[in-house]
Each structure stands twice: as structure tokens, then as C-alpha cells.
Tab-separated table of C-alpha atoms and ligand atoms in Angstrom:
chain	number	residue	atom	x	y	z
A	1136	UNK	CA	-88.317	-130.831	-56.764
A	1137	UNK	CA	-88.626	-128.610	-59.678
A	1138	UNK	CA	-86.519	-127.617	-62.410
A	1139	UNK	CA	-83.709	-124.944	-62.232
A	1140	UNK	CA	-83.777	-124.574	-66.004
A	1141	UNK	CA	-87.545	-124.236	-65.752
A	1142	UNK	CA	-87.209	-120.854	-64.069
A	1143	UNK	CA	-83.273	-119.559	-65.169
A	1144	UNK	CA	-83.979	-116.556	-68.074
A	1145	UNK	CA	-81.395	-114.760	-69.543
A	1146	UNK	CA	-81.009	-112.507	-66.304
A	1147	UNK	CA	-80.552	-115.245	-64.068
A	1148	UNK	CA	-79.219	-117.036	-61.414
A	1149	UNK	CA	-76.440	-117.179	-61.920
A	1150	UNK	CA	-75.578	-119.640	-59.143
A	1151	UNK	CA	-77.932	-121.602	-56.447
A	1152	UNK	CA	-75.163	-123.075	-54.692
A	1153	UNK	CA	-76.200	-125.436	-51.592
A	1154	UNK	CA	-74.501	-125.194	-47.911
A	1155	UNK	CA	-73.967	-127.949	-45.617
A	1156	UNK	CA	-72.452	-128.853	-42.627
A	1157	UNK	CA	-73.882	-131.607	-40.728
A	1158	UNK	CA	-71.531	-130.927	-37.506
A	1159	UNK	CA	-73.394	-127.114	-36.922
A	1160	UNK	CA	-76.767	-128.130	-38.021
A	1161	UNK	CA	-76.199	-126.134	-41.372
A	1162	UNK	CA	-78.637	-126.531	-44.479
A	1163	UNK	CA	-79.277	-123.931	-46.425
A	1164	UNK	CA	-79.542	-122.210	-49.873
A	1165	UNK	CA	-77.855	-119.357	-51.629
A	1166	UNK	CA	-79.017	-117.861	-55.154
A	1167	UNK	CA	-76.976	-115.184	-56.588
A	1168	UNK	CA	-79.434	-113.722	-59.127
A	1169	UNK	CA	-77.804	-111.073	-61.541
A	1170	UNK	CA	-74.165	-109.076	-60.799
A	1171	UNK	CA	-74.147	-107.235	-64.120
A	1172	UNK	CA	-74.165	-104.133	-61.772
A	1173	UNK	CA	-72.216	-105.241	-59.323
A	1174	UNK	CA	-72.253	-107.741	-56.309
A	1175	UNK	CA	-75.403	-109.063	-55.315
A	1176	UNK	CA	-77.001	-108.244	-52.056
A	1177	UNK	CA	-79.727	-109.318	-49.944
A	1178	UNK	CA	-81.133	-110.686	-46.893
A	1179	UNK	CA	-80.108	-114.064	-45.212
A	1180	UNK	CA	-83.809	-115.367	-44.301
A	1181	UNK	CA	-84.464	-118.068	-41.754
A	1182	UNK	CA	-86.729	-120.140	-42.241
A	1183	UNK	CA	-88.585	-123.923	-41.464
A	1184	UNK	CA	-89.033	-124.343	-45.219
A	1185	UNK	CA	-85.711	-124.521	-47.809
A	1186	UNK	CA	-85.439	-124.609	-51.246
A	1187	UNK	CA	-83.873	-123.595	-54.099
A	1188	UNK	CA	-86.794	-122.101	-55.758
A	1189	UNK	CA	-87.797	-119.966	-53.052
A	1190	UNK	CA	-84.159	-118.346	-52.456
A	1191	UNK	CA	-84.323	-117.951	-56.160
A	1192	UNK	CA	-87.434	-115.841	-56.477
A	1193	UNK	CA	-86.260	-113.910	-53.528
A	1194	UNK	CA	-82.997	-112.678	-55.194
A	1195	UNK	CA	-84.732	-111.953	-58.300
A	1196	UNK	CA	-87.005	-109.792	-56.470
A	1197	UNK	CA	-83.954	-107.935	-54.748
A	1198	UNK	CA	-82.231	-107.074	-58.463
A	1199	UNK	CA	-85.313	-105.703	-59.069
A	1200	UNK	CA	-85.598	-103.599	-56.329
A	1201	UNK	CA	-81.761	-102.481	-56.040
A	1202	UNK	CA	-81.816	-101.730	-59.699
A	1203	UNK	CA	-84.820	-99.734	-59.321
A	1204	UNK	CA	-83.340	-98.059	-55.860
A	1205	UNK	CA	-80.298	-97.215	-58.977
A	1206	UNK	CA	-77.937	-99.052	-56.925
A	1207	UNK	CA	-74.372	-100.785	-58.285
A	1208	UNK	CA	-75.702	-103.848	-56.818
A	1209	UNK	CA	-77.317	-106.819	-58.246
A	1210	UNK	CA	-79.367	-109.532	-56.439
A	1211	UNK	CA	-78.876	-112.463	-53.858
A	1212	UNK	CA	-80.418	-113.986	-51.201
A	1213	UNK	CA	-80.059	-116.984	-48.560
A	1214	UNK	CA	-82.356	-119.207	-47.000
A	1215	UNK	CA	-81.375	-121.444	-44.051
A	1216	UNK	CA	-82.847	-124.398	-42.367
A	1217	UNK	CA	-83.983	-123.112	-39.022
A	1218	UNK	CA	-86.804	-121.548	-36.687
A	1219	UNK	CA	-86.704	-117.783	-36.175
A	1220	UNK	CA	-87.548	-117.630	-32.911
A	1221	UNK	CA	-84.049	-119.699	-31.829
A	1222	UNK	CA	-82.624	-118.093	-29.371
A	1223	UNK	CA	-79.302	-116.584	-30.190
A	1224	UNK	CA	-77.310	-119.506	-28.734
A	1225	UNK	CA	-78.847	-121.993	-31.106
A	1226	UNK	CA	-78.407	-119.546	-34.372
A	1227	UNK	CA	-74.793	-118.627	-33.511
A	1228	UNK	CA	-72.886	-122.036	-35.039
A	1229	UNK	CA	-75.625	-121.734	-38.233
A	1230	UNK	CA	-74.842	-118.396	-38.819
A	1231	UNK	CA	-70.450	-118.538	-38.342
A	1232	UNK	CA	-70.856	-122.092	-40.457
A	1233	UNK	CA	-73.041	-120.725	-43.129
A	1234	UNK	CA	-70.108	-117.625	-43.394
A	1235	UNK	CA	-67.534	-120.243	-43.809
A	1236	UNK	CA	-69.783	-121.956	-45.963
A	1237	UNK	CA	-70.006	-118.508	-48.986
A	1238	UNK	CA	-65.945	-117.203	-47.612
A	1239	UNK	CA	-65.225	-117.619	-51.457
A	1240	UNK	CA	-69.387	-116.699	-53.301
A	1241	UNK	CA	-67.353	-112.621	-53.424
A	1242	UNK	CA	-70.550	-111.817	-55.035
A	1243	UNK	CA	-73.265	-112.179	-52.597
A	1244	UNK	CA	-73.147	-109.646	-50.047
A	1245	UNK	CA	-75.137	-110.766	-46.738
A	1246	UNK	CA	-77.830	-108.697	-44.851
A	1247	UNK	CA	-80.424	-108.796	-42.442
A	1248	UNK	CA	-83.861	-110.245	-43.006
A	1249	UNK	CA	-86.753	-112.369	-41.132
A	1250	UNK	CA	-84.898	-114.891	-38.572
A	1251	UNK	CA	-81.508	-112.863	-38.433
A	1252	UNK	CA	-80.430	-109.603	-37.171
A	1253	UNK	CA	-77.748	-106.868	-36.708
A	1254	UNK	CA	-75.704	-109.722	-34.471
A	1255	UNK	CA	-76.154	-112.272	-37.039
A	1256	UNK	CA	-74.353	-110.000	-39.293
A	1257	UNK	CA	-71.917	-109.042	-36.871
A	1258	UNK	CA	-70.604	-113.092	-36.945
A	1259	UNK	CA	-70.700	-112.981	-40.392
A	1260	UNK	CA	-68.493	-109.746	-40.370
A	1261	UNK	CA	-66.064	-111.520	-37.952
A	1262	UNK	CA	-65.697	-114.826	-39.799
A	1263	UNK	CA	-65.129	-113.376	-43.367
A	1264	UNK	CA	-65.449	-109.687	-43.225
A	1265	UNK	CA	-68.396	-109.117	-45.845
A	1266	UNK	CA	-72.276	-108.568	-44.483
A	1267	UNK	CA	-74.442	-105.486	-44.468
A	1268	UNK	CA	-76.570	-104.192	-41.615
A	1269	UNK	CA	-73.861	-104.320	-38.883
A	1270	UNK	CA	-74.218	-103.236	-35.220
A	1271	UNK	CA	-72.810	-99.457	-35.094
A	1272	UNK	CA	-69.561	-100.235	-33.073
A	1273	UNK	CA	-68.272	-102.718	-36.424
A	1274	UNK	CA	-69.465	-99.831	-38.653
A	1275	UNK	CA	-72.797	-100.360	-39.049
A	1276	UNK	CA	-75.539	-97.483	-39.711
A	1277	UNK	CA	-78.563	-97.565	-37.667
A	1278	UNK	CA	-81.124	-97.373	-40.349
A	1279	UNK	CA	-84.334	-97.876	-38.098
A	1280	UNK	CA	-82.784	-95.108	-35.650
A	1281	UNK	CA	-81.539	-92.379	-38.081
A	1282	UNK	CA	-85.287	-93.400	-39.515
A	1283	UNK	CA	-84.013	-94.383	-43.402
A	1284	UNK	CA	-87.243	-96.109	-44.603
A	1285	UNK	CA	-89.316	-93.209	-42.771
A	1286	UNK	CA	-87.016	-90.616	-45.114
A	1287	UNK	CA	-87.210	-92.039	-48.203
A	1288	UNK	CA	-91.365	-92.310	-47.795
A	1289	UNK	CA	-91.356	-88.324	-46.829
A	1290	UNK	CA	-88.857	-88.061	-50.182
A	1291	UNK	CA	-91.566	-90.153	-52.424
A	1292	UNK	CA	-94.304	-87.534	-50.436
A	1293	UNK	CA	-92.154	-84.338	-52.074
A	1294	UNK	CA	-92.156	-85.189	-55.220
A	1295	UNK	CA	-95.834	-87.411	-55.417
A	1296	UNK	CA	-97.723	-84.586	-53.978
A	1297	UNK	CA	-96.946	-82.406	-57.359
A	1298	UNK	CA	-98.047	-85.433	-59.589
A	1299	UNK	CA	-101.777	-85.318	-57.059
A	1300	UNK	CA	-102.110	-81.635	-57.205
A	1301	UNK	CA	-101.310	-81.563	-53.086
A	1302	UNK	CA	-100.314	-79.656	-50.639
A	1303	UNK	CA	-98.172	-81.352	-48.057
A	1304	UNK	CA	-98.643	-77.950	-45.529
A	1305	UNK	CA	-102.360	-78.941	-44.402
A	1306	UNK	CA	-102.916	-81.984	-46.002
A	1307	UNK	CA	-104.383	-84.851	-43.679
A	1308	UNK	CA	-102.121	-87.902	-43.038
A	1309	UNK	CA	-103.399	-91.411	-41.521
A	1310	UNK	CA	-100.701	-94.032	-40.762
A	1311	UNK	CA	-101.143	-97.853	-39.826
A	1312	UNK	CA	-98.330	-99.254	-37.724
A	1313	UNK	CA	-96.224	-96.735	-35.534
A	1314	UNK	CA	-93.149	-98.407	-35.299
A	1315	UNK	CA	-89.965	-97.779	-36.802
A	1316	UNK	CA	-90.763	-96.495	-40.076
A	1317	UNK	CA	-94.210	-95.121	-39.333
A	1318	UNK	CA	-92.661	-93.224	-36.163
A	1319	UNK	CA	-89.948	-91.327	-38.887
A	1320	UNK	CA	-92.999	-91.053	-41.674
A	1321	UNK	CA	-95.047	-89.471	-39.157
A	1322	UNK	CA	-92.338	-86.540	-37.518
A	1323	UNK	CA	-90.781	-85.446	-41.356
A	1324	UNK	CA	-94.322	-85.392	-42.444
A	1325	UNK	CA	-95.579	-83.188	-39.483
A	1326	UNK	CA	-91.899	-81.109	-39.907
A	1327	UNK	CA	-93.564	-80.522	-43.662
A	1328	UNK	CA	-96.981	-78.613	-42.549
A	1329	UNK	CA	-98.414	-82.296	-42.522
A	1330	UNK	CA	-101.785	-82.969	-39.994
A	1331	UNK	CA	-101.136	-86.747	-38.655
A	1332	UNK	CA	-104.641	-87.212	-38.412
A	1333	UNK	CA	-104.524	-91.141	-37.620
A	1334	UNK	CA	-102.056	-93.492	-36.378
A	1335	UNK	CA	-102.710	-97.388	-35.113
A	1336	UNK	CA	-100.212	-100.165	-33.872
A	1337	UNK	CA	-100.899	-103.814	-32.850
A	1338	UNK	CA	-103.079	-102.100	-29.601
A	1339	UNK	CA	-105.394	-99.944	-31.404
A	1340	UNK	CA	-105.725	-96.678	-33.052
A	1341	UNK	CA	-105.616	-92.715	-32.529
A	1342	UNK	CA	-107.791	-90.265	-34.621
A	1343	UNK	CA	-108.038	-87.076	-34.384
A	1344	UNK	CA	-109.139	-84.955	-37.180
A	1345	UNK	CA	-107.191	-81.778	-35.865
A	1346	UNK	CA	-104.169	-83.466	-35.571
A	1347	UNK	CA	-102.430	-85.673	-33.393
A	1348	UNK	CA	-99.152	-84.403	-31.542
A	1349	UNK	CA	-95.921	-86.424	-32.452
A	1350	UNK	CA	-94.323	-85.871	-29.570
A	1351	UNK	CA	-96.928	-87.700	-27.178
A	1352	UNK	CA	-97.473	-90.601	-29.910
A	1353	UNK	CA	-93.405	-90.985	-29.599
A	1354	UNK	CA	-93.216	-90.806	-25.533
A	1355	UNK	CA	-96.520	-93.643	-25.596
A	1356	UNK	CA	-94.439	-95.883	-27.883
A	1357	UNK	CA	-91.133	-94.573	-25.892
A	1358	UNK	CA	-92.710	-95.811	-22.764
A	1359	UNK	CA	-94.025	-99.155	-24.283
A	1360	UNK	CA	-97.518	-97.903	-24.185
A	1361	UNK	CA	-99.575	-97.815	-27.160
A	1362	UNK	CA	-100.708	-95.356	-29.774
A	1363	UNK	CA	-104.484	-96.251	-28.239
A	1364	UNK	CA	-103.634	-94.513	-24.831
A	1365	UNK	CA	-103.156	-91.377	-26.705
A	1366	UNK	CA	-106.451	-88.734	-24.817
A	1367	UNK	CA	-107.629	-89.274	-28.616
A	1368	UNK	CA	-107.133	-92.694	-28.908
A	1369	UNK	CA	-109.050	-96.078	-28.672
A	1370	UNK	CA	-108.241	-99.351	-28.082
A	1371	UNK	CA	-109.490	-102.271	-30.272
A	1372	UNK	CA	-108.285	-103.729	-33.572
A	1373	UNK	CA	-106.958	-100.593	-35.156
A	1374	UNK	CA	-108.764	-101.478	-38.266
A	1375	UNK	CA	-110.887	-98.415	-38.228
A	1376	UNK	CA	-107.731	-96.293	-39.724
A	1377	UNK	CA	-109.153	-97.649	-43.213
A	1378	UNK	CA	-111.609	-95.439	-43.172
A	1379	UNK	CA	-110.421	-91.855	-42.000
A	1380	UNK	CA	-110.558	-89.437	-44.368
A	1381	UNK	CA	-107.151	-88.531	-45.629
A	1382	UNK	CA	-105.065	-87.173	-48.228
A	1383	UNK	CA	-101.961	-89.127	-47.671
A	1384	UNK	CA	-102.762	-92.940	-46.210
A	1385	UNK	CA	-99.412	-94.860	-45.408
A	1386	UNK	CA	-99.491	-98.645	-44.647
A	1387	UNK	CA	-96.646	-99.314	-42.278
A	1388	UNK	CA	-97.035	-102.474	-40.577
A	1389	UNK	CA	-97.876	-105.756	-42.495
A	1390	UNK	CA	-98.366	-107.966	-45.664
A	1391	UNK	CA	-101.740	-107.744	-47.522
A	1392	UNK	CA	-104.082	-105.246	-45.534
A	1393	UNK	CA	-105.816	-103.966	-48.335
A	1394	UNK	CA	-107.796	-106.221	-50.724
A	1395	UNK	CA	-110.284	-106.062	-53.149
A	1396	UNK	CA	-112.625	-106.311	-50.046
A	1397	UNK	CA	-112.254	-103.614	-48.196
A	1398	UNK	CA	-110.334	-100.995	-50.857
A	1399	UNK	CA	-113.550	-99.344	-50.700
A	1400	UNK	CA	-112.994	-98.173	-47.120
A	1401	UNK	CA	-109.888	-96.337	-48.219
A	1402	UNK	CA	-110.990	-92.192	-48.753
A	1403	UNK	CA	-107.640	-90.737	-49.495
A	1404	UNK	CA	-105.207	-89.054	-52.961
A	1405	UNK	CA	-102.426	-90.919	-52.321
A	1406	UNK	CA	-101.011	-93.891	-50.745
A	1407	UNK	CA	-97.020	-94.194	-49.711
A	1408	UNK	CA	-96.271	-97.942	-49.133
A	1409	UNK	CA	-93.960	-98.284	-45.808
A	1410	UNK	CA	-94.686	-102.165	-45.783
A	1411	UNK	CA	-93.866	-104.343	-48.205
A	1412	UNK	CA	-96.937	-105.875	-50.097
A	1413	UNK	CA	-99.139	-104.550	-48.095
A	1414	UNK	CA	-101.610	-104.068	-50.848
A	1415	UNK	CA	-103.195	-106.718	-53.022
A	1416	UNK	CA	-102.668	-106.372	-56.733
A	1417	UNK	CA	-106.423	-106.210	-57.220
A	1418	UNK	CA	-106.179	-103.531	-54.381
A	1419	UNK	CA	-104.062	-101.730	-56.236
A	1420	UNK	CA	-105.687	-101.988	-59.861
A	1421	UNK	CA	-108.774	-100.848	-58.147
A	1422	UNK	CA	-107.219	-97.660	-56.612
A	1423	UNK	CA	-105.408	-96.840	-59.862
A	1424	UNK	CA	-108.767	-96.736	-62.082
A	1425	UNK	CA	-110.144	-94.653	-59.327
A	1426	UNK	CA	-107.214	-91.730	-59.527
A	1427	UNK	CA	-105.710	-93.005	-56.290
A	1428	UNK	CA	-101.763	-92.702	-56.443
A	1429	UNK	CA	-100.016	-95.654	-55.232
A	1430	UNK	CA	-96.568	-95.201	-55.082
A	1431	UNK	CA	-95.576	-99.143	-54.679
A	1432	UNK	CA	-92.938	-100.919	-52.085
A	1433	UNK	CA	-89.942	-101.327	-53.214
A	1434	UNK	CA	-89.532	-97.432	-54.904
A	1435	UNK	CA	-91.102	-96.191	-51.913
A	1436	UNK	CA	-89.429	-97.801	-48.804
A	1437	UNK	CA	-85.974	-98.531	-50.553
A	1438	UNK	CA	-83.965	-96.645	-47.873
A	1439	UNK	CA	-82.814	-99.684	-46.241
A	1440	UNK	CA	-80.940	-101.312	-49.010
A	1441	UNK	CA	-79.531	-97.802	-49.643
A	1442	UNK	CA	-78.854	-97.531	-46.111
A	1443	UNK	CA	-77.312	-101.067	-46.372
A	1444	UNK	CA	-75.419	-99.894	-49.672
A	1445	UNK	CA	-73.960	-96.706	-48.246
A	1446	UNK	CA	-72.370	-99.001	-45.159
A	1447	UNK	CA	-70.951	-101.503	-47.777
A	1448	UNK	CA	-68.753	-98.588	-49.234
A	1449	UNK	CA	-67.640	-97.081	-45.746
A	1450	UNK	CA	-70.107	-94.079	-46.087
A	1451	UNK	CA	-71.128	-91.937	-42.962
A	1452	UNK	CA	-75.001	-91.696	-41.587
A	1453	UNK	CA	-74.659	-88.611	-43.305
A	1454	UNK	CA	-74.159	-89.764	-46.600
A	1455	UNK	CA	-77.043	-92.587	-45.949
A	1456	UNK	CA	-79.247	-89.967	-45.341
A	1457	UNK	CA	-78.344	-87.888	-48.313
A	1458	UNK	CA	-78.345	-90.534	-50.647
A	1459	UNK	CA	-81.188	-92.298	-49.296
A	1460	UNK	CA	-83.300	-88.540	-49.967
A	1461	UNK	CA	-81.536	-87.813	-53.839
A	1462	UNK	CA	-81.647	-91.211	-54.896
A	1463	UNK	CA	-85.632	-91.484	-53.928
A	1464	UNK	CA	-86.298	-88.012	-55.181
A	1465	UNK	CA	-84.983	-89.337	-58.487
A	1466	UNK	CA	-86.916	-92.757	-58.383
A	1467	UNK	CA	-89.948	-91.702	-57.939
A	1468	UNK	CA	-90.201	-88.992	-60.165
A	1469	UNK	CA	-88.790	-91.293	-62.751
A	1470	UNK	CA	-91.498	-93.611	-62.252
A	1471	UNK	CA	-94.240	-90.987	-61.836
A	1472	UNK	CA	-93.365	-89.510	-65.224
A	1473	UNK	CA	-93.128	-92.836	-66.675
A	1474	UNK	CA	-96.908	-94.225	-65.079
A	1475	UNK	CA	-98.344	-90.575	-65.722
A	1476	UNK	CA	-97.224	-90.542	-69.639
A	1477	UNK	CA	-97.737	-94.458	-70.113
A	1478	UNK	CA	-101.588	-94.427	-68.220
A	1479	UNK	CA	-99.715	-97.289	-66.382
A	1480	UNK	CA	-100.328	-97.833	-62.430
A	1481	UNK	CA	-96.825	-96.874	-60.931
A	1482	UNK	CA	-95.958	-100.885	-59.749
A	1483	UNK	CA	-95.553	-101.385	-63.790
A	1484	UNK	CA	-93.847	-98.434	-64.482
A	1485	UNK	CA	-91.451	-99.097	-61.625
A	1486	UNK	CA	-90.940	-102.607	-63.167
A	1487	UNK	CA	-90.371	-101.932	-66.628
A	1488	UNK	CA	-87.693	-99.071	-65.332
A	1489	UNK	CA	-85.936	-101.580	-63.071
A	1490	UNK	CA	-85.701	-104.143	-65.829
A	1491	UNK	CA	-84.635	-101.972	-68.216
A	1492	UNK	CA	-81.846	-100.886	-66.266
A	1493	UNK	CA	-80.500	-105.091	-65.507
A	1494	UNK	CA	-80.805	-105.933	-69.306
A	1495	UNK	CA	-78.716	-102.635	-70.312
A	1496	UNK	CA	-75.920	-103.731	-67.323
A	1497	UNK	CA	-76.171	-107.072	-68.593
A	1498	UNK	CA	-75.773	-106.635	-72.465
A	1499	UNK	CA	-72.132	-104.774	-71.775
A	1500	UNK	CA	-70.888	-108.238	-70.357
A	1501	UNK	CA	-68.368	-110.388	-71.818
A	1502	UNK	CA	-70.226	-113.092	-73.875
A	1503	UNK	CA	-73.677	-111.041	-74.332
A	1504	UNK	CA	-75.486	-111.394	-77.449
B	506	NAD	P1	-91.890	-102.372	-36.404
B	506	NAD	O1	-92.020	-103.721	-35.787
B	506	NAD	O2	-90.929	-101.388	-35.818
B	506	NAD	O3	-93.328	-101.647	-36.419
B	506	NAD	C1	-94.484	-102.274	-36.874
B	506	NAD	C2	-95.683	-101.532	-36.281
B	506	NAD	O4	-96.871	-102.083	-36.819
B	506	NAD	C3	-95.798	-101.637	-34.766
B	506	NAD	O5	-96.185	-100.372	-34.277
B	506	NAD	C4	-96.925	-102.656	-34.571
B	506	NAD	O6	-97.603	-102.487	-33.334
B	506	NAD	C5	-97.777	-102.300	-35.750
B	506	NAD	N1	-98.747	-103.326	-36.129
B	506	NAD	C6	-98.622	-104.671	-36.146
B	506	NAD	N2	-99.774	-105.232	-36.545
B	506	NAD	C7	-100.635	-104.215	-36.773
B	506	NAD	C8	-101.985	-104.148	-37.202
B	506	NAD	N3	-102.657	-105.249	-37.503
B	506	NAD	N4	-102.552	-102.915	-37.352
B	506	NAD	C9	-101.865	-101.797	-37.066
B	506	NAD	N5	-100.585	-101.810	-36.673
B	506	NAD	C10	-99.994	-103.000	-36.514
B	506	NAD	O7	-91.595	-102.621	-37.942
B	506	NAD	P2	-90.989	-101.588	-38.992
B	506	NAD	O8	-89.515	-101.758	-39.032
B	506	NAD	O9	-91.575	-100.242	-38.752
B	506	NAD	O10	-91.550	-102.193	-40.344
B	506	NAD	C11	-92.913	-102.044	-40.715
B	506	NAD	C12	-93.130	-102.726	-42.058
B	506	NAD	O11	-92.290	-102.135	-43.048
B	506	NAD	C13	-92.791	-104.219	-42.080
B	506	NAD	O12	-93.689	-104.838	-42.966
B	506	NAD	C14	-91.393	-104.260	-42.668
B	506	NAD	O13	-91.138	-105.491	-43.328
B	506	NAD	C15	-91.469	-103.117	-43.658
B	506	NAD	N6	-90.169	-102.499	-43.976
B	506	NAD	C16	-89.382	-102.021	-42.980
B	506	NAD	C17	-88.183	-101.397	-43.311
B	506	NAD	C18	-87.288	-100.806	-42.239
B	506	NAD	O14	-86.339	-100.097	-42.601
B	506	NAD	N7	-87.539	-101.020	-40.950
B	506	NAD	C19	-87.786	-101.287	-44.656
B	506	NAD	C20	-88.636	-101.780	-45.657
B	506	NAD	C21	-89.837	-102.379	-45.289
């Protein structure tokens, strides 16, 4: 087992605490990165694997991304002992023991992530009253319906098309996965002037170099169908979206689809990233020396956690949604202006803004030198 001391820095964690109770099957992990903010949140992952390290390097990841989404927040996250495919039945005593379990940790906030869900959160909620991501009759806000992460991509597209010289009216869109946030990327986009050119999901793909019409894409996917049975679609792998001509190419659906080997395939200005990682770093390096704008993850598809952040304080779907759209408007053009002036791709301009803004909440603690 390695080292805590071999990875703690001056940011962090502040705690790894360890959960346990035998009687409900309960083994699990908490690391509550950074609070200089404010309370940590993050996602309570399930998972086969445990350990300390891992839940570690997952917090750190989310102070990171709710300082650079400006949030009052600093990071946490969970990892329990468990299979994600459990039915409910067999999560239910986990997730109520594993409340118990952080009743007093006031500073880690709970949400969704892989292996848990709106219910999960809803337990949580009703053993000790403090999780994110609740079901809309406890309070929650429906990000994936009000379409958050699709809002704050169309948000990075306002202010990224000035720093690519575009047009949004007119300019040619391709987008892999069609689900919830491609679905929202895809109708604000069109509302902007916006020609969805190219859309896939897990069935295939639909190009169509005049356009593709929202509306039937959303009635396919309404009636379970896929994007493929579009009259301009095809089935197959879905892969072929790589290579339509675009202006604006969104990855929506999964971990690591572009790598250095086929980045070449990619003919587009600039790229909005829906997914998270779902570009390699060579990927990336490789787009950025070619003029490509990448405008990374976690600035890009931050409406979640905002959306998750807004709930924590009461806030309407309303107020998600305006916040959501002002704080991304802000982000990215902070980070724009920062990569443009620095020659810097936008990932490491996003960093070295997100890390500036932990140290300067941590130096006005008690005790910082
Ligand atoms: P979703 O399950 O609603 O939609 C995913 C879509 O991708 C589906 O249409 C699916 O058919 C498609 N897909 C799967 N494999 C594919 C493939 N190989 N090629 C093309 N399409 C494929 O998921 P979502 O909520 O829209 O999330 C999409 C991605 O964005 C995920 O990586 C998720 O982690 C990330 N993300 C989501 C949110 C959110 O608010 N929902 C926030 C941040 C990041």
C-alpha cells in the first residue's frame, strides 16, 4: 500500500478517513482534498477496486475543477467497495451505512457519480440531510433534463468562436454521442444559426452536410431508436463522425476517442469537450500546434457541479441555468485570454488559473505560512 505522505502537498488531503461496517457490507474510502473555499464536494463512486490513493486523486481532481468552475467549494470524493451494476436492493444498506458512516465529515458534500444515482442521494438526504444531485420532489434540479452540461458547452461556443474568428450563424457542427448532453449541445447550437451537420450514438451515425433537423434526431432518440435511422443516417460504428468536415466538433460520449492515431482524421476550428477525457494529451498537443482550439473538460462541461452547487444553496432551475451560462461565459474567456497571451494550449491555462485560485483561498487560513 503506498504512502499517504508520499502524495499529501501543501493543498492536500486533508483527511482520507476509512468507513466500515461489517453488518451492511460497508468498505469504503473518503478523501476530503482542500476546503479553503468552502466544503468539499464530489461524487460517491462505486467501484470493485478501493483505495485510498485512488479516492485521493479523485478529490484533487474535483478542487481543481470546482475552483476553476469559480465555485465556494473545495474537493472530496468517495469510493465504496461494490459492483455498479447491483441492483438497487443490494446498494440500499451500503449507501444509508456509508451516510451514517460521514453524519459528522460536515465538509464533504456527497453527489452522484459511476455506480450511484439520484436515489442513492436521495438515502443519503434522508439519513443525514447533506448530498447533491437529488431527485426533484426532495429538491433536486434535473440537470440532464433542463440540459446543464449541454448549456454551459453552447456558453464556451459564445465566447470561443470570437477567439477562432467564427461565426456560430452557418458554421458546421458534428457531434459524437446524442444523449443527454449532446441532445442540449445540439438544439442551443441549432437555436444559434448553427448547421448540425453530424451526430452518432452507440448505433451509428447521421451526416448530412445541409443540416440535420433536431427535432427528428430528438423524436429517434425519444422513441428509443437511434440517430442511424435518421433518412440521412447509417448504421455501423459511428466512427466515421471523425472525419466530417466541421467547424465546431464536440465529443460527447466517452473516455479517450481521440489519440495521436487518428487526430489526423479530425478537419474542424474548434473542439468543445462534452466528455470528460475524451481526448488524449498527445491528441490534444497535436491539435494545439495545428491552430485547433480545444477548449478542455472540466471548463467546458462544468454545468453539473454548478448545477449540483446551485441545489446545495436552495437555488431554483432558474438560477442553475443562469449561473451555469455567467459563470462559463467568465471561465472560458478567462482561460482563452490566458492560453491566447501565454501561447499555452487552454488545458494549462485552465490549470494554472484553477490552482492559482486554491493557493490564494488557502494562504488566508489560520496557520498559513
Ligand atoms: P448519455 O448516456 O446520456 O449519452 C451518451 C451517448 O453517447 C449516447 O447517445 C450513446 O449512444 C453514445 N455513445 C456511446 N458510445 C458511443 C460511441 N462509441 N460512439 C458514438 N456515440 C456513443 O451520457 P451523457 O450524460 O450525455 O454523458 C456523455 C459524456 O459526458 C459522458 O462521458 C459523461 O461522463 C460526460 N459528462 C456528462 C455530464 C452530464 O451532465 N450528463 C457532465 C459532465 C460530463
Amino acid at each position: 500500500m503506498s504512502n499517504p505522505w508520499d502524495w499529501a502537498d501543501e493543498l492536500g488531503p486533508e483527511k482520507i478517513v476509512y468507513v466500515h461496517d461489517a453488518a451492511a457490507d460497508l468498505r469504503g474510502v473518503v478523501a476530503i482534498d482542500n476546503t479553503a473555499a468552502g466544503p468539499s464536494i464530489g461524487g460517491v463512486r462505486m467501484a470493485p477496486d478501493v483505495s485510498a490513493e485512488e479516492a485521493f486523486r479523485l478529490a484533487r481532481a474535483m478542487t481543481f475543477k470546482n475552483a476553476a468552475a469559480g465555485l465556494r467549494h473545495g474537493g472530496g470524493k468517495a469510493v465504496l467497495f461494490g459492483d455498479p451494476h447491483w441492483s438497487d436492493e443490494r446498494k440500499e444498506p451500503i449507501v444509508r451505512a456509508f451516510a451514517q458512516a460521514i453524519r459528522d465529515l460536515n465538509a464533504y458534500i456527497p453527489g452522484p457519480d459511476m455506480g450511484t444515482n439520484e436515489r442513492c442521494m436521495a438515502w443519503i438526504q434522508d439519513e443525514i440531510g447533506r448530498s447533491v444531485g437529488l431527485p426533484t420532489e426532495i429538491g433536486g434540479i434535473p440537470l440532464d433534463e433542463i440540459g446543464a452540461t449541454g448549456l454551459g458547452l453552447a456558453a464556451s461556443a459564445d465566447v470561443a468562436a470570437r477567439y477562432c474568428d467564427l461565426e456560430l450563424a452557418g458554421a458546421r457542427v458534428a457531434i459524437q454521442g446524442y444523449g443527454n448532453v449532446g441532445r442540449h449541445a445540439a438544439r442551443l447550437l441549432a437555436g444559434r444559426g448553427a448547421a448540425i451537420v453530424a451526430v452518432s450514438d452507440s448505433g451509428g451515425a447521421a451526416i448530412d452536410p445541409k443540416g440535420l433537423s433536431v427535432s427528428a434526431l430528438d423524436e429517434l432518440k425519444a422513441a428509443g431508436r437511434s440517430v442511424a435511422e435518421h433518412p440521412a443516417g447509417r448504421l455501423g460504428s459511428g466512427d466515421e463522425i471523425l472525419d466530417v468536415e466541421s467547424e465546431i466538433w464536440i465529443p460527447a460520449a466517452r473516455p479517450d476517442v481521440v489519440t495521436r492515431d487518428n487526430v489526423g482524421r479530425l478537419s474542424t476550428r474548434l473542439v468543445l469537450q462534452g466528455a470528460n477525457i475524451p481526448f488524449t494529451k498527445e491528441a490534444e498537443q497535436i491539435l494545439h500546434e495545428r491552430g485547433v482550439l480545444v477548449v478542455p473538460d472540466f471548463i467546458a462541461n462544468a454545468g453539473g457541479v454548478i448545477c449540483a452547487a446551485v441545489e446545495y444553496q436552495g437555488g431554483s432551475e432558474q438560477q442553475a441555468l443562469e449561473t451555469i451560462e455567467s459563470k462559463i461565459t467568465d471561465n472560458v474567456e478567462a482561460v482563452l485570454a490566458r492560453a491566447q497571451s501565454s501561447g499555452r494550449p487552454p488545458r494549462e491555462a485552465a490549470l494554472s488559473i484553477a490552482e492559482e485560485r486554491v493557493r490564494r483561498a488557502t494562504a488566508l487560513r489560520r496557520w498559513h505560512r
